[in-house]
PDB file of C-alpha atoms in Angstrom:
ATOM      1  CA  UNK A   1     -73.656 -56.089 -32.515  1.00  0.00           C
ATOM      2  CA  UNK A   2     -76.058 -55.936 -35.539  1.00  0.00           C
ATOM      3  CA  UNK A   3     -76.224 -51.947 -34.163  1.00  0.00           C
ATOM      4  CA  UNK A   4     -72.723 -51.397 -33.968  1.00  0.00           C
ATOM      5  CA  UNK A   5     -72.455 -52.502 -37.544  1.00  0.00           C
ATOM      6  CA  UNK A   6     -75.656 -50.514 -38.733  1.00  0.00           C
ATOM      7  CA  UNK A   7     -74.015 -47.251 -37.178  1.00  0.00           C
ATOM      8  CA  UNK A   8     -70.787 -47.422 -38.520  1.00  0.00           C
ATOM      9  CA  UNK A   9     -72.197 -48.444 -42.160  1.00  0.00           C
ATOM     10  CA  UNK A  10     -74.645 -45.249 -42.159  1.00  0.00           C
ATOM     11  CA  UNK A  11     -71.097 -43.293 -40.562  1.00  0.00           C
ATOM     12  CA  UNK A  12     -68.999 -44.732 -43.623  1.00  0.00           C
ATOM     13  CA  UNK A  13     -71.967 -43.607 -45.783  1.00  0.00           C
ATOM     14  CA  UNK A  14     -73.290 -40.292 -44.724  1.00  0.00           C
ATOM     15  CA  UNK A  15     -70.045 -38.773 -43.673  1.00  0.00           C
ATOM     16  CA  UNK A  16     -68.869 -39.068 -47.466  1.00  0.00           C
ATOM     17  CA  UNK A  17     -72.291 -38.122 -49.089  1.00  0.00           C
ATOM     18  CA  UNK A  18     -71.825 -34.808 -46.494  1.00  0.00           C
ATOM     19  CA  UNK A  19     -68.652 -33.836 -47.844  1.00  0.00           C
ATOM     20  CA  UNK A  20     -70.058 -34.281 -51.265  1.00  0.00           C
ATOM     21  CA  UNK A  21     -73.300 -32.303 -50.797  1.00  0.00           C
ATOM     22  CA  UNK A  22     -70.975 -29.256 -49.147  1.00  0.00           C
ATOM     23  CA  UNK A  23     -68.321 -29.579 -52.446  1.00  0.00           C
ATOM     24  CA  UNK A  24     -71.750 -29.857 -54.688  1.00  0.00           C
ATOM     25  CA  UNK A  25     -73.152 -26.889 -53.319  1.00  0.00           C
ATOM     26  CA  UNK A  26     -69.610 -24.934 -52.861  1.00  0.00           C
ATOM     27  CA  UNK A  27     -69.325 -21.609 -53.462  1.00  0.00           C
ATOM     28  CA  UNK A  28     -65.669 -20.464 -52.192  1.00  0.00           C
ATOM     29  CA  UNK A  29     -64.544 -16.276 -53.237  1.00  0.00           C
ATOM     30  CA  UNK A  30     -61.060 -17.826 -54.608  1.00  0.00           C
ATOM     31  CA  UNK A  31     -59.980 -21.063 -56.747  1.00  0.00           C
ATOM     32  CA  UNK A  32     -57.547 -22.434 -54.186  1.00  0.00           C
ATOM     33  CA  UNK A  33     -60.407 -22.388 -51.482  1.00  0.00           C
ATOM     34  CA  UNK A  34     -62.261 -24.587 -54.075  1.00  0.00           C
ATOM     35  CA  UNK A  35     -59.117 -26.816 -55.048  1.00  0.00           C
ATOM     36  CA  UNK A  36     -58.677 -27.624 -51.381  1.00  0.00           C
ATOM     37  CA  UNK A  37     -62.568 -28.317 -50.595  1.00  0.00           C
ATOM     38  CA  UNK A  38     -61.877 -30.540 -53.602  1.00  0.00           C
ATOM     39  CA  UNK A  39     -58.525 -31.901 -52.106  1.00  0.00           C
ATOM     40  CA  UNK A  40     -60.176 -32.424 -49.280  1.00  0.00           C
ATOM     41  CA  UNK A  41     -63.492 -34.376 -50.271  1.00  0.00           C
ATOM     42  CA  UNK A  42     -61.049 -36.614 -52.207  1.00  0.00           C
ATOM     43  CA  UNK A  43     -58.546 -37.629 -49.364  1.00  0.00           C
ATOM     44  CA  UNK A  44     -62.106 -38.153 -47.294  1.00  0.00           C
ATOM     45  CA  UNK A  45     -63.809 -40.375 -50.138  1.00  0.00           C
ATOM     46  CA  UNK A  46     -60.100 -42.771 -50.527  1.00  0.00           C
ATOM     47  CA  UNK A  47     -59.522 -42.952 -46.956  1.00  0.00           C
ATOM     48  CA  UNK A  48     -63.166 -44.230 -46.311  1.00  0.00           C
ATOM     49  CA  UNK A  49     -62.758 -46.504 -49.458  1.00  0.00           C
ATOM     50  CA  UNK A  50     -59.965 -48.130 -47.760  1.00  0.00           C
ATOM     51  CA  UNK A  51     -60.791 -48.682 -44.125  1.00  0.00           C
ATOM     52  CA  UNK A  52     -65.111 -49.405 -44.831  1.00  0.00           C
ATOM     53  CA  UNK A  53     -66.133 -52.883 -44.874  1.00  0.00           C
ATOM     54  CA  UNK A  54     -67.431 -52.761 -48.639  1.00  0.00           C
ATOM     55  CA  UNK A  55     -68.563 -56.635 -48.630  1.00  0.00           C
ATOM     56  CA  UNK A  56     -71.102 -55.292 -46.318  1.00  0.00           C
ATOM     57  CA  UNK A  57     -72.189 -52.004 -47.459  1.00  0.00           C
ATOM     58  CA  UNK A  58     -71.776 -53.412 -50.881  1.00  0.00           C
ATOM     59  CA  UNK A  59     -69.406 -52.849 -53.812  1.00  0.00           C
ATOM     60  CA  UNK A  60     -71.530 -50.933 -55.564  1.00  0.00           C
ATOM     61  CA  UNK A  61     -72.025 -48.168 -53.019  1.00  0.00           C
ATOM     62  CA  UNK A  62     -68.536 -47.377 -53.181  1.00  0.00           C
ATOM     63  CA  UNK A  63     -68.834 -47.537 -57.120  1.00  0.00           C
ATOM     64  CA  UNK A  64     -71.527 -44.967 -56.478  1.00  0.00           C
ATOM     65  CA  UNK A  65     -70.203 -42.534 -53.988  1.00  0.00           C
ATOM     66  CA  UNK A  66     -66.855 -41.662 -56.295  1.00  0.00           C
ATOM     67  CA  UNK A  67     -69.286 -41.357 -58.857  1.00  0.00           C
ATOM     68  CA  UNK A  68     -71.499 -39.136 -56.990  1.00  0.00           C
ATOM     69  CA  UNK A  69     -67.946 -37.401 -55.921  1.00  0.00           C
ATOM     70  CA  UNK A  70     -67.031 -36.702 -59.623  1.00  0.00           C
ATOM     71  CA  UNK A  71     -70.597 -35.530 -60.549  1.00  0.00           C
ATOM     72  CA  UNK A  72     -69.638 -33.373 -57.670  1.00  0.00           C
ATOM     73  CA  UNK A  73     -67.143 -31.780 -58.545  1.00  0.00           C
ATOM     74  CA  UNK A  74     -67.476 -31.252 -62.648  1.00  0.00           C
ATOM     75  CA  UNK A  75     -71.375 -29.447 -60.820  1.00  0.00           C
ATOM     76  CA  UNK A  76     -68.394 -27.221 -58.885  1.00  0.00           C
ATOM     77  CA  UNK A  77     -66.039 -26.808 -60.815  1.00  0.00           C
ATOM     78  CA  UNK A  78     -67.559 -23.713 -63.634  1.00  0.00           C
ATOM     79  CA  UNK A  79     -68.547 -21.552 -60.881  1.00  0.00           C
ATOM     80  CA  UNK A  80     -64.972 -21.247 -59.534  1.00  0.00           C
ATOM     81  CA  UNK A  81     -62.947 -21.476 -62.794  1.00  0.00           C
ATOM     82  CA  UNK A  82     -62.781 -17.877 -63.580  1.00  0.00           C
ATOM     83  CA  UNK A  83     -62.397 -16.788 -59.955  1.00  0.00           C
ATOM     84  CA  UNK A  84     -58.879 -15.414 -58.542  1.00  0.00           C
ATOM     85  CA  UNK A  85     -56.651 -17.811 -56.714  1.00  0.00           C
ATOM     86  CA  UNK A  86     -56.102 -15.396 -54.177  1.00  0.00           C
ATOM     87  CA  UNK A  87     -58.183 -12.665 -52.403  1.00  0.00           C
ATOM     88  CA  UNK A  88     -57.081  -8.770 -51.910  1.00  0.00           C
ATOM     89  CA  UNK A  89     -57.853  -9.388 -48.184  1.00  0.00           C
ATOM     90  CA  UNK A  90     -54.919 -12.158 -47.278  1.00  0.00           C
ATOM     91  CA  UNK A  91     -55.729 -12.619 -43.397  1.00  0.00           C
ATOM     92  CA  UNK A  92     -59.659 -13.480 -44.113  1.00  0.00           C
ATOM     93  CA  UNK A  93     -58.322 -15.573 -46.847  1.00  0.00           C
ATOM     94  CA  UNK A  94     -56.324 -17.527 -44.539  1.00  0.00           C
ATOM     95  CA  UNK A  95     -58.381 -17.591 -41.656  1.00  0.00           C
ATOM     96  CA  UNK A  96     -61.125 -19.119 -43.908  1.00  0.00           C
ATOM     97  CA  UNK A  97     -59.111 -21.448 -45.100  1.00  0.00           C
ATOM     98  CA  UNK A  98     -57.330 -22.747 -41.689  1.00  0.00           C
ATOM     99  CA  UNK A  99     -60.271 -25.390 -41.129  1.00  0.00           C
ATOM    100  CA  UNK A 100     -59.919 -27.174 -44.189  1.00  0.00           C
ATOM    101  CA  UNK A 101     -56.217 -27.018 -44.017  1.00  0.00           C
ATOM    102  CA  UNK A 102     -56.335 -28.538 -40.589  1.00  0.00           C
ATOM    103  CA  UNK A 103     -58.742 -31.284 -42.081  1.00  0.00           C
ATOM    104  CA  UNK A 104     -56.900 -32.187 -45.015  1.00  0.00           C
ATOM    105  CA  UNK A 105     -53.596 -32.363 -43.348  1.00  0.00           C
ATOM    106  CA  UNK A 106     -54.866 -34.769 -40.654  1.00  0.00           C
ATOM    107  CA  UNK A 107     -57.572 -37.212 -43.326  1.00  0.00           C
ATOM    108  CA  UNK A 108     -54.143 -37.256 -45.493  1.00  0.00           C
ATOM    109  CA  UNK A 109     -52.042 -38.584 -42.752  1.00  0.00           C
ATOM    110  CA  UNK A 110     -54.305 -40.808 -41.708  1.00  0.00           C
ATOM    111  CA  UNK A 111     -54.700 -42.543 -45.357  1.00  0.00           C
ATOM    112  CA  UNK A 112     -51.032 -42.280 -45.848  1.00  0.00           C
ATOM    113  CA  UNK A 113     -50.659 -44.193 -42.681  1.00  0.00           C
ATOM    114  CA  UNK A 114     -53.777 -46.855 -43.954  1.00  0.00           C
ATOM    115  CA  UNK A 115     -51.805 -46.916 -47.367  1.00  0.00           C
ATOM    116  CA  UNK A 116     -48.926 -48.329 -45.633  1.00  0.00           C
ATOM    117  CA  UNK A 117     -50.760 -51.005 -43.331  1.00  0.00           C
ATOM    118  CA  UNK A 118     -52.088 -52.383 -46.228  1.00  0.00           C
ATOM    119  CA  UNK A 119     -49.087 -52.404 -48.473  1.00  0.00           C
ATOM    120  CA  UNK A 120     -46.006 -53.038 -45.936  1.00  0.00           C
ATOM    121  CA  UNK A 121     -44.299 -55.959 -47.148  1.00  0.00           C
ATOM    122  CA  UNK A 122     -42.299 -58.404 -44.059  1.00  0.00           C
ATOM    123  CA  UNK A 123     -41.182 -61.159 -46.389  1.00  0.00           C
ATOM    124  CA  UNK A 124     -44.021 -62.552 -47.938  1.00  0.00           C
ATOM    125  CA  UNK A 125     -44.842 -66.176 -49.281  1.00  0.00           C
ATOM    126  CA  UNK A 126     -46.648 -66.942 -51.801  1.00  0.00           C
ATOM    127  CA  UNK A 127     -49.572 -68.949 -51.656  1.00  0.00           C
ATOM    128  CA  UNK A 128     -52.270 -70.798 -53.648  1.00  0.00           C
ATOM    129  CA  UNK A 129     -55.582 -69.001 -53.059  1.00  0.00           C
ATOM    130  CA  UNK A 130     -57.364 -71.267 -50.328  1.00  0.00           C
ATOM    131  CA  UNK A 131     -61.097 -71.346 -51.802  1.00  0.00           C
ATOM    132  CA  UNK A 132     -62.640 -72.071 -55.275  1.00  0.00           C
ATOM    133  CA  UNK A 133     -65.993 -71.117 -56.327  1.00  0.00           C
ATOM    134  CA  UNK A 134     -67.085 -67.490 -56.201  1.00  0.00           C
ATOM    135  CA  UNK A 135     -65.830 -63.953 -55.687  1.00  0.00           C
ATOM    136  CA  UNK A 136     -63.630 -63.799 -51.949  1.00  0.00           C
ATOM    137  CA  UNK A 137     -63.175 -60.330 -50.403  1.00  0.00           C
ATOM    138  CA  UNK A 138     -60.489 -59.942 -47.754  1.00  0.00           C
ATOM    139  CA  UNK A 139     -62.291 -58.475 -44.560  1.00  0.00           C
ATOM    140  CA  UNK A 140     -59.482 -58.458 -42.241  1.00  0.00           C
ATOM    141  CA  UNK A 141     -56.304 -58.253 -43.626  1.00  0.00           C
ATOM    142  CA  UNK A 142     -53.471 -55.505 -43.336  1.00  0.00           C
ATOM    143  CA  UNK A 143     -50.390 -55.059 -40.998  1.00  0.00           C
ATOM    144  CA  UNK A 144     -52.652 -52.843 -38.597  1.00  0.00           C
ATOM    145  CA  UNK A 145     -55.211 -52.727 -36.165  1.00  0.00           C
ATOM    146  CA  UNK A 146     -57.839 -50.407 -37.715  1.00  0.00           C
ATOM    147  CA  UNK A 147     -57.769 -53.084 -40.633  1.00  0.00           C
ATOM    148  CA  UNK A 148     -56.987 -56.351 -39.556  1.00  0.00           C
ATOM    149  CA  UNK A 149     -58.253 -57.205 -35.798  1.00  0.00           C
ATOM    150  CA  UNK A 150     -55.326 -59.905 -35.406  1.00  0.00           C
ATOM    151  CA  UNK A 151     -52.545 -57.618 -36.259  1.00  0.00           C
ATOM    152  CA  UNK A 152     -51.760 -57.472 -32.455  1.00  0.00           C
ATOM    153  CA  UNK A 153     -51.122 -61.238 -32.002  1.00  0.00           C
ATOM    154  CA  UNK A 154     -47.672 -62.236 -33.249  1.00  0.00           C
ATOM    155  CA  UNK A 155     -49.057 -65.978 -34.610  1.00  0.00           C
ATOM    156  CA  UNK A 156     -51.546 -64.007 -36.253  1.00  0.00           C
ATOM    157  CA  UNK A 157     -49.944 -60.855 -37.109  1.00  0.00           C
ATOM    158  CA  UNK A 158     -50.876 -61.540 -40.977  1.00  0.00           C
ATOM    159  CA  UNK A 159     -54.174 -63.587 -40.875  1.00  0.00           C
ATOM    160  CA  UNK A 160     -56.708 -62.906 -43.236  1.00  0.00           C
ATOM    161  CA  UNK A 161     -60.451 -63.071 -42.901  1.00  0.00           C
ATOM    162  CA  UNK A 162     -62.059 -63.909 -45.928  1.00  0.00           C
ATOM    163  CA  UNK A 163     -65.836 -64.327 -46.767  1.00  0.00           C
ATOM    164  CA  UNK A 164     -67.500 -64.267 -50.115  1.00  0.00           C
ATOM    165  CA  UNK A 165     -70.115 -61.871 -52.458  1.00  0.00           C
ATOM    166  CA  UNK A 166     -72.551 -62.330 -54.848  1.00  0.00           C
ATOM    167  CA  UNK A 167     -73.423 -60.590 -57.858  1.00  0.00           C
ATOM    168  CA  UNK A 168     -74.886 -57.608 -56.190  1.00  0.00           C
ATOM    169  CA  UNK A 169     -71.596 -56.955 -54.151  1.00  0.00           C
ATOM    170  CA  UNK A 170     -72.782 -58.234 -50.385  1.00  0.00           C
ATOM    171  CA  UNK A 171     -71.522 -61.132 -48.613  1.00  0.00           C
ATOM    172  CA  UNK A 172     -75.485 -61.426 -47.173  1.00  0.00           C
ATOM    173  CA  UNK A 173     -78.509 -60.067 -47.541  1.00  0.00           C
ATOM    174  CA  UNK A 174     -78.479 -58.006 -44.298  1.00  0.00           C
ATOM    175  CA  UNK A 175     -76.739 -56.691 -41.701  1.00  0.00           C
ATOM    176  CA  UNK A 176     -76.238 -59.904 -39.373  1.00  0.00           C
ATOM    177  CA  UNK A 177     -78.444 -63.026 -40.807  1.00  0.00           C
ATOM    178  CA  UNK A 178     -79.284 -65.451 -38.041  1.00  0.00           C
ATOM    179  CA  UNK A 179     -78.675 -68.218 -41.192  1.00  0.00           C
ATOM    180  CA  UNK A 180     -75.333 -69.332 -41.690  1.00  0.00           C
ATOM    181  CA  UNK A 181     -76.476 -70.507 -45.064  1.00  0.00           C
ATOM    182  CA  UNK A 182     -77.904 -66.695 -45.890  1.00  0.00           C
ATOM    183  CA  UNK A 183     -73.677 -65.245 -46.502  1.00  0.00           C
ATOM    184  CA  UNK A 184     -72.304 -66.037 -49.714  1.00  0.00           C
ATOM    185  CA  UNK A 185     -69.305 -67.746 -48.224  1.00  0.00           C
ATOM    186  CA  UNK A 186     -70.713 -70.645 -46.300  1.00  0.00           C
ATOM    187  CA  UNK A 187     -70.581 -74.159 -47.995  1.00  0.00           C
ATOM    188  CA  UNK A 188     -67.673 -72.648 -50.345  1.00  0.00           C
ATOM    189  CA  UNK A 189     -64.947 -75.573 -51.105  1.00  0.00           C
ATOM    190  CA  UNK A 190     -61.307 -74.751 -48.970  1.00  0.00           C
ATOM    191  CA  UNK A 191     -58.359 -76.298 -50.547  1.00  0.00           C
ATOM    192  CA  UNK A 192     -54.758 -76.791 -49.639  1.00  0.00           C
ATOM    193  CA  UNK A 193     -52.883 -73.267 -50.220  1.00  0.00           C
ATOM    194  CA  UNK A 194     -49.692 -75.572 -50.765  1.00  0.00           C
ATOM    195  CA  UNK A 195     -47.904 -78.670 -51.196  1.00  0.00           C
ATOM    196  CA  UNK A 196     -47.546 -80.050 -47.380  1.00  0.00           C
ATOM    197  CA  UNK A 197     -48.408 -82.857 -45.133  1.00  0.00           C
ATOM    198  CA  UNK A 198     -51.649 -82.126 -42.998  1.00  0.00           C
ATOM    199  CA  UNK A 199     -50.473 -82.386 -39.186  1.00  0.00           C
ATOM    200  CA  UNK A 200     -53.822 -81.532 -37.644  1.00  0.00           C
ATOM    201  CA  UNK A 201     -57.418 -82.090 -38.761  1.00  0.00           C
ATOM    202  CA  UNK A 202     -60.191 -81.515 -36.590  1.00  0.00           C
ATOM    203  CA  UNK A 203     -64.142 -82.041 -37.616  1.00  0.00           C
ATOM    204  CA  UNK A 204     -67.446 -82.241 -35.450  1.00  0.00           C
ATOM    205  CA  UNK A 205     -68.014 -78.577 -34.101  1.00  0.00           C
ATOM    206  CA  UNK A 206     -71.536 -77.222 -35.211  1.00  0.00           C
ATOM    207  CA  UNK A 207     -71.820 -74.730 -37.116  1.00  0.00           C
ATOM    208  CA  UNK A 208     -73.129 -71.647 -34.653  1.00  0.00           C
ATOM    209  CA  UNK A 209     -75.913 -69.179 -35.600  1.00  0.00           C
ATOM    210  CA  UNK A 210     -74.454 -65.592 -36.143  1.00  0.00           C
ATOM    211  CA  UNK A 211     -73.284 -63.924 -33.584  1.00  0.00           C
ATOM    212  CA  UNK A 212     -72.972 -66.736 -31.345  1.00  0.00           C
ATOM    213  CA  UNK A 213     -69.440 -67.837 -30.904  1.00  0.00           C
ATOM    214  CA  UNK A 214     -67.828 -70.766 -29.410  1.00  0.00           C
ATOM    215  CA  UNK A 215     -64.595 -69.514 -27.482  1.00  0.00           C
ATOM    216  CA  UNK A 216     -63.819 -72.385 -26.078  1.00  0.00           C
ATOM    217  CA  UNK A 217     -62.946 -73.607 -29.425  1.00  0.00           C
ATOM    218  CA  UNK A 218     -61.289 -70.919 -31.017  1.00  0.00           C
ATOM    219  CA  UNK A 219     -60.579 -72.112 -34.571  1.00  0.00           C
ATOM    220  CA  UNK A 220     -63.231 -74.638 -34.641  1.00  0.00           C
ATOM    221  CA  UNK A 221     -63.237 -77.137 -37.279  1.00  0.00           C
ATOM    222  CA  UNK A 222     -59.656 -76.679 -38.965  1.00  0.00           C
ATOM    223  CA  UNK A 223     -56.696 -77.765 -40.479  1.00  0.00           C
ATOM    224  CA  UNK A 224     -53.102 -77.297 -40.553  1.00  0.00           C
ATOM    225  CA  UNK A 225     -51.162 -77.691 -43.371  1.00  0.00           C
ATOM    226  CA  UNK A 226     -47.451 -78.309 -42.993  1.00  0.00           C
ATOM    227  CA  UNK A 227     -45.169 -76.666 -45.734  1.00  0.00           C
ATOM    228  CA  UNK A 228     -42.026 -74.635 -46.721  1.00  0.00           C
ATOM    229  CA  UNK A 229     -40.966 -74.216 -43.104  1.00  0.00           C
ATOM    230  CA  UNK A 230     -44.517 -72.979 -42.354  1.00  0.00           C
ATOM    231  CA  UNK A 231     -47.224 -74.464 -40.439  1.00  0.00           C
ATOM    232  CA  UNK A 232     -50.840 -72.655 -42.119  1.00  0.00           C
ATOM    233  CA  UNK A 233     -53.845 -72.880 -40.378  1.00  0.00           C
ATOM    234  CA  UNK A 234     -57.472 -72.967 -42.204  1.00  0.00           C
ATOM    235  CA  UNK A 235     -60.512 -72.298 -39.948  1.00  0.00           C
ATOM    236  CA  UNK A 236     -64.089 -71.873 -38.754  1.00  0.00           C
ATOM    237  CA  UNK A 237     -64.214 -75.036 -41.039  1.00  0.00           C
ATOM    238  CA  UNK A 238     -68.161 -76.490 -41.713  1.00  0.00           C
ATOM    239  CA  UNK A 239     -69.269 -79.444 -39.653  1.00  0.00           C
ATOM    240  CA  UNK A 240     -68.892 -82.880 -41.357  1.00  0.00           C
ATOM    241  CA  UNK A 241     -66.769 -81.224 -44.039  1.00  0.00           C
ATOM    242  CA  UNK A 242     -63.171 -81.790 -43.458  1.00  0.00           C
ATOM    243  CA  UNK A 243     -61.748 -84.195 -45.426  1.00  0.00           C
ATOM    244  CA  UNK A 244     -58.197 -83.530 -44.936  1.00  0.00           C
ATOM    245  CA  UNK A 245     -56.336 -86.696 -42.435  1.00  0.00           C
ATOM    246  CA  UNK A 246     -53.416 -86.300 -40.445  1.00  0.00           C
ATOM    247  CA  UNK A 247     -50.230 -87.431 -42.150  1.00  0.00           C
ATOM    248  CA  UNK A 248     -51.440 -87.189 -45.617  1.00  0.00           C
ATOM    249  CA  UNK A 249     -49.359 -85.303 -48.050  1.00  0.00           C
ATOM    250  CA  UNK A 250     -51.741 -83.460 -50.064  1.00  0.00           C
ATOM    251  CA  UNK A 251     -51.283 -81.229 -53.214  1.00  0.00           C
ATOM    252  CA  UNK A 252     -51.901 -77.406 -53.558  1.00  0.00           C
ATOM    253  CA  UNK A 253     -55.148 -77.040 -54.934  1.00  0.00           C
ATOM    254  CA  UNK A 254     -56.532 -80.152 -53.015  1.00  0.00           C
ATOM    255  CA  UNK A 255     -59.908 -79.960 -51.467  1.00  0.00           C
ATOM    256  CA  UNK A 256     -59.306 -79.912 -47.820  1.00  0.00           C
ATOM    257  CA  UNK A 257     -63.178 -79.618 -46.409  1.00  0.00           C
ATOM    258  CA  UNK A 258     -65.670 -76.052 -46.824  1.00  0.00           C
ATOM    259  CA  UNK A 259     -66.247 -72.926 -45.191  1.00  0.00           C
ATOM    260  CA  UNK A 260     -68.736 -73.401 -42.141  1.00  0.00           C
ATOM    261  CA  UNK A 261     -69.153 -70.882 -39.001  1.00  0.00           C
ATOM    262  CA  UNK A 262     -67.726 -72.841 -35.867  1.00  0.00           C
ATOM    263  CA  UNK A 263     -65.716 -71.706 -33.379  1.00  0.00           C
ATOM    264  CA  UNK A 264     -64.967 -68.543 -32.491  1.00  0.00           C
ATOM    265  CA  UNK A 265     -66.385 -66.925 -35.336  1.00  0.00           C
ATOM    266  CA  UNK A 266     -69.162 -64.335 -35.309  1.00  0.00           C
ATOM    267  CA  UNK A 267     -70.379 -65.473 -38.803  1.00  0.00           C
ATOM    268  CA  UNK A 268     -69.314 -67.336 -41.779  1.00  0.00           C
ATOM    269  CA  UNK A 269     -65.978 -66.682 -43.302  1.00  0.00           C
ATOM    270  CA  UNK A 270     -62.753 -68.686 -43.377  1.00  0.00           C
ATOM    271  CA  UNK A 271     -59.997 -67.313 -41.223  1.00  0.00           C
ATOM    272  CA  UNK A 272     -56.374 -68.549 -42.822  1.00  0.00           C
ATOM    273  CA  UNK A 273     -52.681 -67.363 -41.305  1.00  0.00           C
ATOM    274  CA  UNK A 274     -49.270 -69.123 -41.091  1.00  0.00           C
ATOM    275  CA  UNK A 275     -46.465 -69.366 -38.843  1.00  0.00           C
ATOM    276  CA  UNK A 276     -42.888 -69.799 -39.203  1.00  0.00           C
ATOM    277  CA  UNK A 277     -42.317 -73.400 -37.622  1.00  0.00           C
ATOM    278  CA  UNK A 278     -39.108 -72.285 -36.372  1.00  0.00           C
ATOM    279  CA  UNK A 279     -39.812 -69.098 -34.633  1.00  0.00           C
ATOM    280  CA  UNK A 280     -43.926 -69.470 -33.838  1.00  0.00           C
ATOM    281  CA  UNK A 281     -43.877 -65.691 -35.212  1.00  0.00           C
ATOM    282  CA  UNK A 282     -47.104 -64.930 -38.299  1.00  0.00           C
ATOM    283  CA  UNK A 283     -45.431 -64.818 -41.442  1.00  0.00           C
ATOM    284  CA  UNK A 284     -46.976 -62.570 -44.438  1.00  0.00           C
ATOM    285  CA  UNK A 285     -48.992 -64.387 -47.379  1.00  0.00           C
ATOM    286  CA  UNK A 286     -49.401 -63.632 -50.645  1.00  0.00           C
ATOM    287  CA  UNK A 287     -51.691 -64.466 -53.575  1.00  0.00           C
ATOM    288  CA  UNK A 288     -50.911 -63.967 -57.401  1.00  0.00           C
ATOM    289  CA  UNK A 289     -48.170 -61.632 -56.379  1.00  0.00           C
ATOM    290  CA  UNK A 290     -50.370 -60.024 -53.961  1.00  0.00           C
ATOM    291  CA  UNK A 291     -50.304 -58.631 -50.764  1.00  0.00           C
ATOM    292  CA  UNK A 292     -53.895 -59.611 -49.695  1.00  0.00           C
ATOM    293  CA  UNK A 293     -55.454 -56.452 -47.251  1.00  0.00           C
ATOM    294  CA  UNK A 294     -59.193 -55.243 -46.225  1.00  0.00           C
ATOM    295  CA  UNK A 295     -61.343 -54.846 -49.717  1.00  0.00           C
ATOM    296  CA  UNK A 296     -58.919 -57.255 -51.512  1.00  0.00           C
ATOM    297  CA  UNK A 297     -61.163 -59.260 -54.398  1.00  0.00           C
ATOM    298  CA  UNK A 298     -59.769 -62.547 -55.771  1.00  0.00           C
ATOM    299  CA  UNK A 299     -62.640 -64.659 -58.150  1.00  0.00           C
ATOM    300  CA  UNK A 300     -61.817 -68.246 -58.533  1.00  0.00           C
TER     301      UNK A 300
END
């Protein structure tokens, strides 16, 4: 696993820092072969900004690839300004150009079709943010499957993944830490998204050493929080934590138990979705008038 995550971090990396060398280094006859090299790189860098888990690459690397992608393209940009838009020679123009047509037409369909996973509304409700105490990054979140791995389960359409960063901009310092303790998340206080009654509260699980997973408990230690017609689920809950008891009515806000790694969890984070209690079907959450999808920040 920790390769799987190594290779697509140096992918999400290298394949932008390629298309920025080549823009960098650009030397295109005409203007518009430059403006859509430019177009191009762009489309590349947002789409990859988007769909890249930045809590583990780190914030800052995406701070510093669009910067490197600006530098880029002001380095670019006075060696085509005076050049003609078009050339004399109309079929080599376009036959150069067909590749990077091709490109651009199929990275800007795909982030038009990101763009929409993540900002598709289906009825949301809002929501108190569940955790208090640091900066929370949604990991999995969005209304499909290249951003949120539940989007395929109806109960879990909308669930959210959420761990934590520090100041540098990772949720751990490396790629897969053995240490539950080691991500930012774990320990962090989980409180009541709403005003409910708690109808299930379960406690006892250990917490598992990344990327061991229990699937035999899926949510591990939990709770479910009864409100507005919904029934919301918290999970992956810390061993000897919860604090939450069946039948209480508790307020939003209330501290509920902390973020642990049990269950069927591959490392800390707390997983949170609701249902309609009527239909059983994943209903859409919101936070501070947000639609909450991958990259999402929210510092309490």
């Amino acid at each position: 696993m920790v390769a799987v995550i190594g290779f697509l971090l140096v992918l999400s990396i290298l394949l932008p820092l390629a298309f920025i060398r080549r823009l960098w280094r650009l030397d295109e006859p005409t203007r518009l072969g430059w403006l859509l090299a430019l177009a191009e790189t762009a489309v590349l860098l947002c789409l990859i900004g988007l769909l890249n888990r930045w809590d583990i690459a780190g914030f800052w690397t995406r701070a510093a690839l669009a910067a490197l992608g600006v530098i880029a393209a002001l380095v670019s940009l006075p060696r085509h300004r005076h050049r003609p838009w078009l050339s004399p020679d109309r079929g080599a123009l376009a036959r150069s150009l067909v590749p990077t047509v091709v490109s651009l037409f199929v990275l800007g369909m795909a982030l038009a079709y990101v763009a929409w996973g993540m900002g598709a509304r289906h009825d949301p409700r809002a929501l108190s943010f569940p955790l208090s105490g640091g900066r929370f990054v949604v990991a999995q979140g969005g209304g499909i499957g290249v951003l949120n791995h539940h989007s395929d389960h109806p109960a879990q359409r909308h669930a959210l993944d959420i761990p934590a960063v520090g100041d540098a901009g990772f949720r751990a310092f490396g790629l897969l830490p053995g240490d539950p303790a080691d991500y930012a998340i774990f320990g962090k206080t989980v409180v009541s998204p709403c005003a409910g009654e708690i109808i299930a509260a379960v406690d006892g699980l250990p917490d598992l050493s990344p990327p061991e997973a229990d699937r035999d408990n899926p949510a591990g230690n939990h709770v479910i929080v009864a409100c507005d017609g919904m029934q919301v689920e918290l999970a992956h809950l810390r061993q000897g934590s919860v604090t939450a008891v069946v039948g209480a009515r508790v307020a939003a806000g209330t501290p509920i138990g902390a973020v642990g790694n049990s269950g069927n969890s591959t490392e800390p984070h707390l997983h949170i979705h609701a249902v309609d209690a009527g239909s059983g079907k994943g209903v859409q959450l919101s936070f501070d008038g947000r639609i909450p999808a991958r990259n999402a920040q929210f510092v309490r």
